[in-house]
XYZ file of C-alpha atoms in Angstrom:
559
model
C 64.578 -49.078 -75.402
C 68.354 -49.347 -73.743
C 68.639 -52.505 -75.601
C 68.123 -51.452 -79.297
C 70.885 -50.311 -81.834
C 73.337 -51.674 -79.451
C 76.498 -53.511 -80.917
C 77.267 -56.918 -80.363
C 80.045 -56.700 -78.998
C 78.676 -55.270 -75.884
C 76.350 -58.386 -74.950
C 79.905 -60.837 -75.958
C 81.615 -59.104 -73.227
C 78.923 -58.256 -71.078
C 78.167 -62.241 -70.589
C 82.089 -62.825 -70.562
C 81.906 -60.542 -67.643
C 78.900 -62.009 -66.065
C 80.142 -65.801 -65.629
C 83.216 -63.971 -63.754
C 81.299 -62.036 -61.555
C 79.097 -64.827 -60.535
C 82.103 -67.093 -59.464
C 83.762 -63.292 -57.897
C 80.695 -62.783 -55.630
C 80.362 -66.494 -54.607
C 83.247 -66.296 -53.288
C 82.817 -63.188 -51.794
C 79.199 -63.918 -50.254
C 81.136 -66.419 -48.091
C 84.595 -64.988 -47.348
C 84.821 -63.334 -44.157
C 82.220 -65.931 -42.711
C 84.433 -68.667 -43.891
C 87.787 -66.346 -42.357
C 85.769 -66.337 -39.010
C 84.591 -69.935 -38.960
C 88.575 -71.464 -40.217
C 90.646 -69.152 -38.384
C 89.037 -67.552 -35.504
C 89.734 -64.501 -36.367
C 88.263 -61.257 -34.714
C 86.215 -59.261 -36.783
C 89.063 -56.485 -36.717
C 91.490 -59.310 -38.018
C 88.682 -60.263 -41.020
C 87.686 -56.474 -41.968
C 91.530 -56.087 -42.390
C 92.157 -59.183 -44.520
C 88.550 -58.233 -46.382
C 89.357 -54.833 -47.101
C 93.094 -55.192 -47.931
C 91.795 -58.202 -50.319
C 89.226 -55.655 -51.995
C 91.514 -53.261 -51.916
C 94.150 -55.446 -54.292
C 91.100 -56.711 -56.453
C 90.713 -53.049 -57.485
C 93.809 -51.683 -57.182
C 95.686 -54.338 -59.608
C 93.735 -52.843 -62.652
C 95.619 -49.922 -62.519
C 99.206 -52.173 -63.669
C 96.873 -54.275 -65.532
C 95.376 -51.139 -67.573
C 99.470 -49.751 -68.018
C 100.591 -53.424 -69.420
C 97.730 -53.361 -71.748
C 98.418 -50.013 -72.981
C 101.556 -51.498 -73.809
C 100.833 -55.088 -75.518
C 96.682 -54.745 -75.662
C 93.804 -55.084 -74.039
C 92.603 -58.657 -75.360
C 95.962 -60.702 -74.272
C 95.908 -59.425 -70.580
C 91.623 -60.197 -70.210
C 92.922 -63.505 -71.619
C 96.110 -63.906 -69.354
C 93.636 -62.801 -66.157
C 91.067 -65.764 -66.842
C 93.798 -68.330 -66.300
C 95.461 -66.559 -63.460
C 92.104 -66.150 -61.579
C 91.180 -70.164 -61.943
C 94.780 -70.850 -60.459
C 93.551 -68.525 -57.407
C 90.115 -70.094 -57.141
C 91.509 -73.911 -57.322
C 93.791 -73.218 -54.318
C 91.275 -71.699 -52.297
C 88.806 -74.406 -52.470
C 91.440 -77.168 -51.490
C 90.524 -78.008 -47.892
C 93.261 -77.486 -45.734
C 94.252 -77.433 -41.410
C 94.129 -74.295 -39.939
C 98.082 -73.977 -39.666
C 100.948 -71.534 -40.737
C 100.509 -73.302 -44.474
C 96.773 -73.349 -44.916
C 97.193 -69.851 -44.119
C 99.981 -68.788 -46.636
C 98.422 -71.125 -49.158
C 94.868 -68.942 -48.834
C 97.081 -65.511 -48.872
C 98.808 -66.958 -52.183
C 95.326 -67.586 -53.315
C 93.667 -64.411 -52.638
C 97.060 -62.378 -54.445
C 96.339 -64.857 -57.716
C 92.643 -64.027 -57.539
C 93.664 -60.113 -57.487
C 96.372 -60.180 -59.620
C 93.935 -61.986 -62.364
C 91.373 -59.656 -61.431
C 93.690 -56.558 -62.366
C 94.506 -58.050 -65.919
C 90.578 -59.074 -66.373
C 88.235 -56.324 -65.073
C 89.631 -52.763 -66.106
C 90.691 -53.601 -69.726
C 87.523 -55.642 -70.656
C 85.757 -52.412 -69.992
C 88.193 -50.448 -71.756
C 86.743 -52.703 -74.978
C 83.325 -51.872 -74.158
C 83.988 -48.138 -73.841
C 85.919 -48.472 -77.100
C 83.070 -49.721 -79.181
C 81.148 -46.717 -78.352
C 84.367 -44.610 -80.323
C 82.581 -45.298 -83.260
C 80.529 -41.835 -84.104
C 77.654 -44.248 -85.096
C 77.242 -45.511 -81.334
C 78.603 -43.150 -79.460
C 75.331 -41.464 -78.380
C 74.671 -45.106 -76.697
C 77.526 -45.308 -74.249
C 75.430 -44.380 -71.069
C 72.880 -47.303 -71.565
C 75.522 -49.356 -72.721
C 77.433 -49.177 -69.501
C 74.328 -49.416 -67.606
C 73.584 -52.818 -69.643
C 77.257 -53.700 -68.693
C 77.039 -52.668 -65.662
C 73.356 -55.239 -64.952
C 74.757 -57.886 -66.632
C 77.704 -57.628 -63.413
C 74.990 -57.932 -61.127
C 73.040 -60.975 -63.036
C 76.007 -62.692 -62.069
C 76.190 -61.465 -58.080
C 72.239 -62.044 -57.735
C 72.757 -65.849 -58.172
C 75.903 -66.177 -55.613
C 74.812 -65.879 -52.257
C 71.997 -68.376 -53.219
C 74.541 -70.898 -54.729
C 77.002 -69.912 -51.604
C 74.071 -70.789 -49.521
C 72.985 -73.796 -51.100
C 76.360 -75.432 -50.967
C 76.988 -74.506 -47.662
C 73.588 -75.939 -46.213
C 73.648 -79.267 -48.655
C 77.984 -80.267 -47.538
C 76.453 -79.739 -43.566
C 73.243 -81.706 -44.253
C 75.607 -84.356 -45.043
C 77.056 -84.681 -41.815
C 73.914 -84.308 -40.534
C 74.356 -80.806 -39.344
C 72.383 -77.441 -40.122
C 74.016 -74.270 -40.085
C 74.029 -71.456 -36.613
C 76.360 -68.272 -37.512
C 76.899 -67.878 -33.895
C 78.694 -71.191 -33.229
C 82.044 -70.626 -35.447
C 82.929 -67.875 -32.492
C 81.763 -69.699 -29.755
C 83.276 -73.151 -30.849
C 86.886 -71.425 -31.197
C 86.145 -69.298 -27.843
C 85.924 -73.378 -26.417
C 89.044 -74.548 -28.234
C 90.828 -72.092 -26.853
C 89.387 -71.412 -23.283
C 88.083 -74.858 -22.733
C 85.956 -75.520 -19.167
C 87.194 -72.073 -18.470
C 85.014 -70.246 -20.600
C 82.648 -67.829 -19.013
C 79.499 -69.351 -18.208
C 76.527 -67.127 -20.460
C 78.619 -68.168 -24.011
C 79.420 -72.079 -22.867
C 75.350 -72.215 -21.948
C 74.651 -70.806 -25.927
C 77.163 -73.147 -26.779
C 75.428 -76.206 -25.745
C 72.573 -75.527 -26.383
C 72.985 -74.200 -30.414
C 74.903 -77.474 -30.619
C 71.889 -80.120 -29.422
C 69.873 -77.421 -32.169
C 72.057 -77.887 -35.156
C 72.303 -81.930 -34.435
C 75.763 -82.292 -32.641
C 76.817 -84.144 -29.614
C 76.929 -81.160 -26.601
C 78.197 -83.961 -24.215
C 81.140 -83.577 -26.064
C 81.602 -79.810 -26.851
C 85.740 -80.277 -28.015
C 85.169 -83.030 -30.222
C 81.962 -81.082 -31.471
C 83.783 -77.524 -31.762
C 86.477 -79.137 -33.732
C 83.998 -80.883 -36.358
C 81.929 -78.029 -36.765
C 84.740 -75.970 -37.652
C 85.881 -78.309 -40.149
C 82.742 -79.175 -41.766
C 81.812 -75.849 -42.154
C 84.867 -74.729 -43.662
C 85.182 -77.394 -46.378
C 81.670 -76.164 -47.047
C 82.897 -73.220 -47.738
C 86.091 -74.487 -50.314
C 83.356 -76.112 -52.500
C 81.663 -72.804 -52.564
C 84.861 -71.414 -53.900
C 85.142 -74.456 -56.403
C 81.792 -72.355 -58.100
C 84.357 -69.497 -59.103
C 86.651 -72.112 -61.071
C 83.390 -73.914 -63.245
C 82.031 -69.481 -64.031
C 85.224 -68.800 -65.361
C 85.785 -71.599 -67.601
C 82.514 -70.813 -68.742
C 83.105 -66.651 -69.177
C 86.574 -68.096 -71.015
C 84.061 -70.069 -73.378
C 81.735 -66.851 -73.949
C 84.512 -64.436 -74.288
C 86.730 -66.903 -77.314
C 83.125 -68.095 -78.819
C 82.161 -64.427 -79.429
C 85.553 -62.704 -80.124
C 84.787 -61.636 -83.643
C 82.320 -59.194 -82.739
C 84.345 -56.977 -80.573
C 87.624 -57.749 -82.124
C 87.957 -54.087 -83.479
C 87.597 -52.778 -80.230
C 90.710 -54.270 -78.976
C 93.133 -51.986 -80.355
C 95.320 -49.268 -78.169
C 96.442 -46.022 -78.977
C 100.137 -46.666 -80.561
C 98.826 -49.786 -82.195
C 95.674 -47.738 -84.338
C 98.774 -44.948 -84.871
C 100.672 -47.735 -86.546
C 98.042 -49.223 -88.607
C 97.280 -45.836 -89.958
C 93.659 -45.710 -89.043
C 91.967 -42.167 -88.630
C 94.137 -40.479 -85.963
C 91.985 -40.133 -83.115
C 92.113 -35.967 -81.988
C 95.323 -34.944 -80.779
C 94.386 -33.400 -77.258
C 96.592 -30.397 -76.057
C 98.944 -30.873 -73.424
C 96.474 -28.253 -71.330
C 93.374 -30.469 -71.841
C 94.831 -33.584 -70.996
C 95.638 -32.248 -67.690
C 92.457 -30.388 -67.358
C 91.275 -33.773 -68.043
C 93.038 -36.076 -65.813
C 92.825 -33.497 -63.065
C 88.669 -33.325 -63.434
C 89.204 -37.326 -63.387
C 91.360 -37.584 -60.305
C 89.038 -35.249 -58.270
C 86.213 -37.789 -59.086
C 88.085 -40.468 -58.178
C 88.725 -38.836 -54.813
C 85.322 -38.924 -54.128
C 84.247 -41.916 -55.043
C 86.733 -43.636 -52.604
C 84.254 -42.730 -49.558
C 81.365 -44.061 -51.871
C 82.837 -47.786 -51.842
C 83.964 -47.296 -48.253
C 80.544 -46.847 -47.477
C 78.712 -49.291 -50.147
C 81.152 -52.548 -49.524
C 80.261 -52.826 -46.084
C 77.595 -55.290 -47.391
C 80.301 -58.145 -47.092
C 81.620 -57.096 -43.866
C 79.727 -54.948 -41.319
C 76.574 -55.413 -42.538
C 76.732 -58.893 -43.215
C 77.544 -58.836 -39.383
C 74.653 -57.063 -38.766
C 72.541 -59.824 -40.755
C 73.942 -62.524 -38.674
C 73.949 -61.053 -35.132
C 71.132 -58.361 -34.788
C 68.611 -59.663 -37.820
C 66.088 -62.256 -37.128
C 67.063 -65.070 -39.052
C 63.476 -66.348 -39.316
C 61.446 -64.680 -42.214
C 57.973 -64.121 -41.978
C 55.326 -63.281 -43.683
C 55.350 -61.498 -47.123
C 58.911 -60.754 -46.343
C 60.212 -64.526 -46.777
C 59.260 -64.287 -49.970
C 62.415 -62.416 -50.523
C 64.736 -65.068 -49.209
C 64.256 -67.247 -52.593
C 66.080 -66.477 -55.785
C 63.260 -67.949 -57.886
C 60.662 -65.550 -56.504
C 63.184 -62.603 -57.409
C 63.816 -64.217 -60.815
C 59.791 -63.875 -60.918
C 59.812 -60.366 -59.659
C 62.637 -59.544 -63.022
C 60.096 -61.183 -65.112
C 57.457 -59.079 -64.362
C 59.238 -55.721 -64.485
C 60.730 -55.864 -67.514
C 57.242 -57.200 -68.746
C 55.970 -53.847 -67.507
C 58.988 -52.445 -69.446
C 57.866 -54.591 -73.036
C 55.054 -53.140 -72.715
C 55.580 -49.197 -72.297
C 58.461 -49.769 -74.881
C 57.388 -51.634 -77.275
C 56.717 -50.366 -80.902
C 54.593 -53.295 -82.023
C 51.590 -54.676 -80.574
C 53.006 -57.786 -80.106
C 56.259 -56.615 -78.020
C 53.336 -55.116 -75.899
C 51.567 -58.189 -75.934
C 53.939 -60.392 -74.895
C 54.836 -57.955 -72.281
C 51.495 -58.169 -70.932
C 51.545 -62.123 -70.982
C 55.629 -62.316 -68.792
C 53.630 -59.878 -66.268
C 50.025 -61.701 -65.707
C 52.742 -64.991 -65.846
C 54.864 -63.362 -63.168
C 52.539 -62.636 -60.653
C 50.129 -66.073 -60.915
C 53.212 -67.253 -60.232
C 54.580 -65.637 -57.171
C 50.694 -65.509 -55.759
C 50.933 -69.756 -55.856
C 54.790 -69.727 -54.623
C 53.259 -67.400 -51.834
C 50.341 -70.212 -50.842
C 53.451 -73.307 -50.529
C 56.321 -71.577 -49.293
C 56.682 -72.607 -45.654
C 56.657 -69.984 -42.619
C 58.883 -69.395 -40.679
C 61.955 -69.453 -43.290
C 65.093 -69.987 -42.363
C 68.133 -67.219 -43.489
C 71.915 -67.319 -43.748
C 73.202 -63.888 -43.260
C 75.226 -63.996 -46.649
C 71.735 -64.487 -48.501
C 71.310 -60.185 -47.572
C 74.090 -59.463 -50.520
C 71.531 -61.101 -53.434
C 69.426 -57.818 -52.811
C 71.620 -55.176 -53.836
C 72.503 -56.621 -57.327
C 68.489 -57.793 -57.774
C 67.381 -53.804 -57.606
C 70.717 -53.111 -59.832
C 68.975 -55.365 -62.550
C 65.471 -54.214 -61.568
C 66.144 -50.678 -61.234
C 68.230 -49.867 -64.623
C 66.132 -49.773 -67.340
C 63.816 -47.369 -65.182
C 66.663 -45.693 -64.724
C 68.263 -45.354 -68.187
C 64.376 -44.565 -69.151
C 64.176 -41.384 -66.976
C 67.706 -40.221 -68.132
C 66.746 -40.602 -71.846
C 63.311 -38.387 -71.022
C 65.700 -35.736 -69.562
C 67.896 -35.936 -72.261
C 65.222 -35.528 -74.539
C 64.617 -31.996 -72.519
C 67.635 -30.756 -72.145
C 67.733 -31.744 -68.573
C 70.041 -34.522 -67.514
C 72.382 -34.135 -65.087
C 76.282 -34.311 -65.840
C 77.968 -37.078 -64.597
C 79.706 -35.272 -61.956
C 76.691 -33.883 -61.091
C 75.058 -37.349 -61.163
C 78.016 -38.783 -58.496
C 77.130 -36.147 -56.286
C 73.556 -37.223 -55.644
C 74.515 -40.624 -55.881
C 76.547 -39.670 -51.745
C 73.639 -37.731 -50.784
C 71.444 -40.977 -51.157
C 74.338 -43.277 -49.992
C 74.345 -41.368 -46.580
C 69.856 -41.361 -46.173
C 70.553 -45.688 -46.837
C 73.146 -45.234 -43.411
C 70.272 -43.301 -42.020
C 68.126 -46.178 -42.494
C 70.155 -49.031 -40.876
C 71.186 -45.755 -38.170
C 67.410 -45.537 -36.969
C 67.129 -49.684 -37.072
C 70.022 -49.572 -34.836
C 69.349 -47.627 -31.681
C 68.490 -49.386 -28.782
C 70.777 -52.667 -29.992
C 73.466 -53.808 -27.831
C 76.610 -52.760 -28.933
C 78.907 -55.646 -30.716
C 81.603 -55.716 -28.015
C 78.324 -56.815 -25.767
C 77.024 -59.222 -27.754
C 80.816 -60.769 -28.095
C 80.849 -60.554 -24.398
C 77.295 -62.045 -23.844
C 77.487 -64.649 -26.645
C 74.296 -63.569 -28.564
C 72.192 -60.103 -28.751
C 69.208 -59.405 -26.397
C 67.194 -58.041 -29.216
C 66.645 -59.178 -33.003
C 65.187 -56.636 -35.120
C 63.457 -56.980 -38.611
C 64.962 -58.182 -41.874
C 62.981 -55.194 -43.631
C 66.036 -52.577 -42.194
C 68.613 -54.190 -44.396
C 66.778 -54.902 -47.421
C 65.436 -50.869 -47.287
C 69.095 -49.895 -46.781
C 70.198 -52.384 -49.692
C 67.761 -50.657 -51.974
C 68.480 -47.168 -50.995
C 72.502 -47.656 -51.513
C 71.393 -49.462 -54.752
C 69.481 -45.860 -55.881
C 73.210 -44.004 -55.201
C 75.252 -46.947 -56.639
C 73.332 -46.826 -60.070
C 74.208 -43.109 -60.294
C 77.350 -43.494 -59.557
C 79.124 -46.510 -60.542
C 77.987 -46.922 -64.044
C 77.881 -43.537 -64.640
C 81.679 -43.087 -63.377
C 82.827 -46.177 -65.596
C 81.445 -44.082 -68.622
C 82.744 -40.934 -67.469
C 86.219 -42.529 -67.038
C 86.013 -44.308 -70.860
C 84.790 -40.646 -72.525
C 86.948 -38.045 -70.447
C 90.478 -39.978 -70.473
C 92.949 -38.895 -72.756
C 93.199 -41.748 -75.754
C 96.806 -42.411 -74.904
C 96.212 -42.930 -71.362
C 92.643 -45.028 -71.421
C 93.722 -48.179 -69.546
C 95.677 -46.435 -67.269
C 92.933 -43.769 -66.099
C 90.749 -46.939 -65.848
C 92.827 -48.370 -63.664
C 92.839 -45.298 -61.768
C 89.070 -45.826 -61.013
C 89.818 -49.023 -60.153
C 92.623 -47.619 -57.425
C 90.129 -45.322 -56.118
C 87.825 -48.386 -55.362
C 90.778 -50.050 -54.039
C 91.368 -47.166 -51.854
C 87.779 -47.012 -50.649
C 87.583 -50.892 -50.062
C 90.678 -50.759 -48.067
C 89.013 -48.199 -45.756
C 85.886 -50.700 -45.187
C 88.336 -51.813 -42.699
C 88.353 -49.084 -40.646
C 84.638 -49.556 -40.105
C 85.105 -53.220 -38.922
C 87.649 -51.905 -36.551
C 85.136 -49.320 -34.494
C 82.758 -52.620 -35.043
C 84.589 -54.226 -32.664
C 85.917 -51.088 -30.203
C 82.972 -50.794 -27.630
C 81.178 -48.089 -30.184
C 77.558 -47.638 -29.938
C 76.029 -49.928 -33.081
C 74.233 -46.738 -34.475
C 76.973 -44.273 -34.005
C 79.013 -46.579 -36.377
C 77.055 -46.388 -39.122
C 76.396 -42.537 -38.371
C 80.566 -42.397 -39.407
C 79.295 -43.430 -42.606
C 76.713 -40.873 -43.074
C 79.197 -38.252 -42.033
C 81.516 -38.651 -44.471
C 79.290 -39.459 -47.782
C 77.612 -36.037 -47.144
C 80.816 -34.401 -46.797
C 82.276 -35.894 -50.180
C 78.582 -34.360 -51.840
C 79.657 -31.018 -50.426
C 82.791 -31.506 -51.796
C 81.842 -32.365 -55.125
C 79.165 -29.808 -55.517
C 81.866 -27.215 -54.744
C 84.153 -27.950 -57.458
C 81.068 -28.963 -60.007
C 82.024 -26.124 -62.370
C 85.740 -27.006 -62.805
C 84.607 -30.237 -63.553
C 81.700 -29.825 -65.639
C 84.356 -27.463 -67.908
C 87.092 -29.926 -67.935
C 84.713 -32.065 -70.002
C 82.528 -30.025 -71.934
């Protein structure tokens, strides 16, 4: 079991970690909806600010692994909790949509990524450095993996809150939310009675469907606008109540990871066992094996964090936003929670030593199901969707998916047979570019999006099933390659240099969430919808080739 023999330590941070990551992905469920609905901005102009945003969130860690090098790894987590609440708190103050609204929310967004850099990089630097000790180290696979769900605990529940608070602040006004009106309401604003006819037609009518006043579309557009948007700041206020309580988790439970927060020059100077002196030839054998993974893991986030841009796009103007059938079932967090429940009941059981481990396995999965058969019988049909309630899938099959996962690695172990972790990554693009194929094939036929901007809505609304296939498909590559590349980073990097080279995966991300950017701008060129995504097959099976072909060098660099 992944779970036993583990220190404690790793669940102290690992829930520290969680409470972050659930305010994080709030936040980020929302963002370029709420950039689009505020601002007007075109999707080019919100890929850019998304992707340079992402882009600082990951590239930060890189300083914030150097400065903890320097004065320590607990102090800067510490020093990032309070800089990350001062970014939160400023973007959930409602504001105009001036010149200051918009340098306040840029001011906000550098705090958030700045705190992020001192936070994320060197609170996995601890983790890794619990598994130093020769009594754990065989664990520090699973243990990343466990780190690695307990992330994704924490993104599961955003969208739902995100969605929540946005639908509960309009239902106070009396209003129900339409992702098509935020562009069409600022198209009005700014083209008034001389907007073409097709979109001013959607206009009025989505407005008489959401309960506003179409006689009087200005006063209407305005309102909207505004509503929706302070929506959206008290779905940012979420971030600020996680992290006080990560802050809580993380002082509470200090004491059992309090060894691991010691750097290089500081366990020189207390005299502890001098970790092995590496020659100057391995450490760059090292660092160069670690910079040509890092290389190719910034096409894998490329690809993989278009869920909060392009494809959240894709959820709000080609998917159906009614849910049908078995498939609505999906649409509720509770009936997921229900779904966790009974899989790792299935996993009690196989795993369990005693007979009553097994039992009670048994018990969570008859439980599980009774349960989600009577939720089936009085959830209504139709259900209604928000497009932001697609990113809850990926991180539910992260948490599904990884103790199968770290189960079928063990087995190989146990042979002989598992893949490196190189060898791991480069499977992990391979079935990145077949979850591209997926959303490719759902795509053909579709308008393209420069139409449906034209046209004001899409002629043809296809099934939710095509994301939430793709979502599990990039989910199979992400779980070989993200946790897998974490642990890789924390065994291969030279002792003296450990923050730093995890900062350097963090730069790669950066790098890779940047160039989600580039996607959103041949979103909005006049591109076929299926040839976009086909740019996204392209290149994840040409970083496989490319990592297959230098395998050996890297396999030896770490043997």
């Amino acid at each position: 079991c992944m779970f036993k023999g583990q220190p404690k330590g790793l669940y102290a941070l690992s829930l520290a970690n969680t409470g972050e990551r659930f305010g994080y992905y709030t936040m980020l469920a929302i963002f370029t909806l709420f950039l689009q609905a505020k601002f007007g901005y075109t999707e080019a102009v919100t890929t850019q600010i998304y992707g340079i945003f992402l882009a600082a969130v990951y590239f930060m860690p890189f300083f914030g692994g150097i400065l903890a090098d320097k004065f320590g790894f607990g102090k800067m987590v510490t020093l990032g909790i309070f800089v990350m609440f001062g970014g939160y708190a400023l973007l959930s103050i409602p504001t105009g949509t001036g010149f200051g609204a918009q340098a306040l929310m840029f001011a906000a967004l550098a705090l958030i990524a700045c705190g992020t850099g001192l936070f994320k990089g060197n609170l996995q630097v601890m983790v890794g450095n619990l598994y130093d000790d020769p009594a754990y180290s065989a664990k520090r696979d699973s243990a990343f993996s466990i780190f690695y769900m307990a992330i994704n605990i924490g993104a599961m529940f955003a969208p739902s809150m995100a969605t929540w608070i946005t639908n509960h602040f309009l239902a106070q006004d009396g209003l129900t939310y339409n992702g098509q009106i935020p562009a069409l309401a600022h198209q009005y604003l700014e083209a008034g009675a001389n907007m073409p006819a097709e979109p001013l037609a959607e206009l009025q009518r989505l407005a008489t469907a959401v309960g506003g006043n179409a006689a009087d579309l200005g006063t209407f557009a305005s309102h909207y606008i505004e509503k929706l948007s302070s929506a959206y700041n008290m779905g940012f206020a979420v971030a600020c109540i996680s992290l006080i309580i990560s802050y809580i988790i993380y002082v509470a439970f200090r004491k059992t990871f309090k060894h691991a927060d010691v750097t290089a020059k500081q366990q020189a100077a207390s005299g502890a066992a001098a970790q092995v002196e590496l020659t100057p030839a391995q450490t760059k054998s090292r660092i160069t094996a670690l910079m040509l993974v890092f290389a190719v893991v910034i096409f894998f986030w490329m690809a993989f964090h278009q869920n909060g841009s392009t494809m959240t796009f894709f959820a709000r103007d080609y998917t159906t936003p009614e849910a049908t059938g078995f498939t609505r079932m999906f649409f509720d967090i509770f009936n997921l929670l229900l779904v966790l429940v009974g899989v790792y009941g299935l996993v009690g059981m196989f795993q369990a030593e005693k007979g009553r481990g097994k039992l009670i396995g048994g018990i969570a999965v008859i439980a599980a199901v009774v349960a989600l058969y009577y939720r089936y019988t009085v959830t209504p049909d139709p259900v209604h969707i928000l497009p932001q309630v697609f990113q809850q899938f990926n991180p539910f099959y992260v948490v599904a998916l990884t103790p199968l996962s770290v189960a079928l690695f063990a087995s190989l172990a146990r042979k002989g047979k598992e893949p490196s972790a190189p060898r791991k990554i480069g499977m992990g693009m391979i079935i990145a570019a077949l979850g591209f194929l997926i959303l490719t094939i759902g795509s053909f036929g579709l308008m393209s999006p420069a139409e449906v901007k034209a046209a004001g809505a899409s002629d043809t609304f296809v099934s939710q099933n095509w994301l939430i296939s793709t979502y599990l498909v990039l989910t199979f590559a992400e779980l070989l390659l993200s946790p897998m590349g974490i642990s890789f980073v924390s065994k291969v990097a030279p002792p003296k240099y450990k923050g730093m080279m995890m900062g350097c995966w963090f730069a790669a991300t950066a790098v890779g969430n940047y160039a989600t950017s580039l996607i959103g701008y041949l979103w909005g060129s006049g591109m076929a919808l299926w040839m976009v995504w086909s740019v996204l097959i392209v290149l994840c099976l040409l970083s496989a080739l490319f990592i297959f072909s230098i395998m050996k060098k890297l396999e030896n660099a770490t043997a």
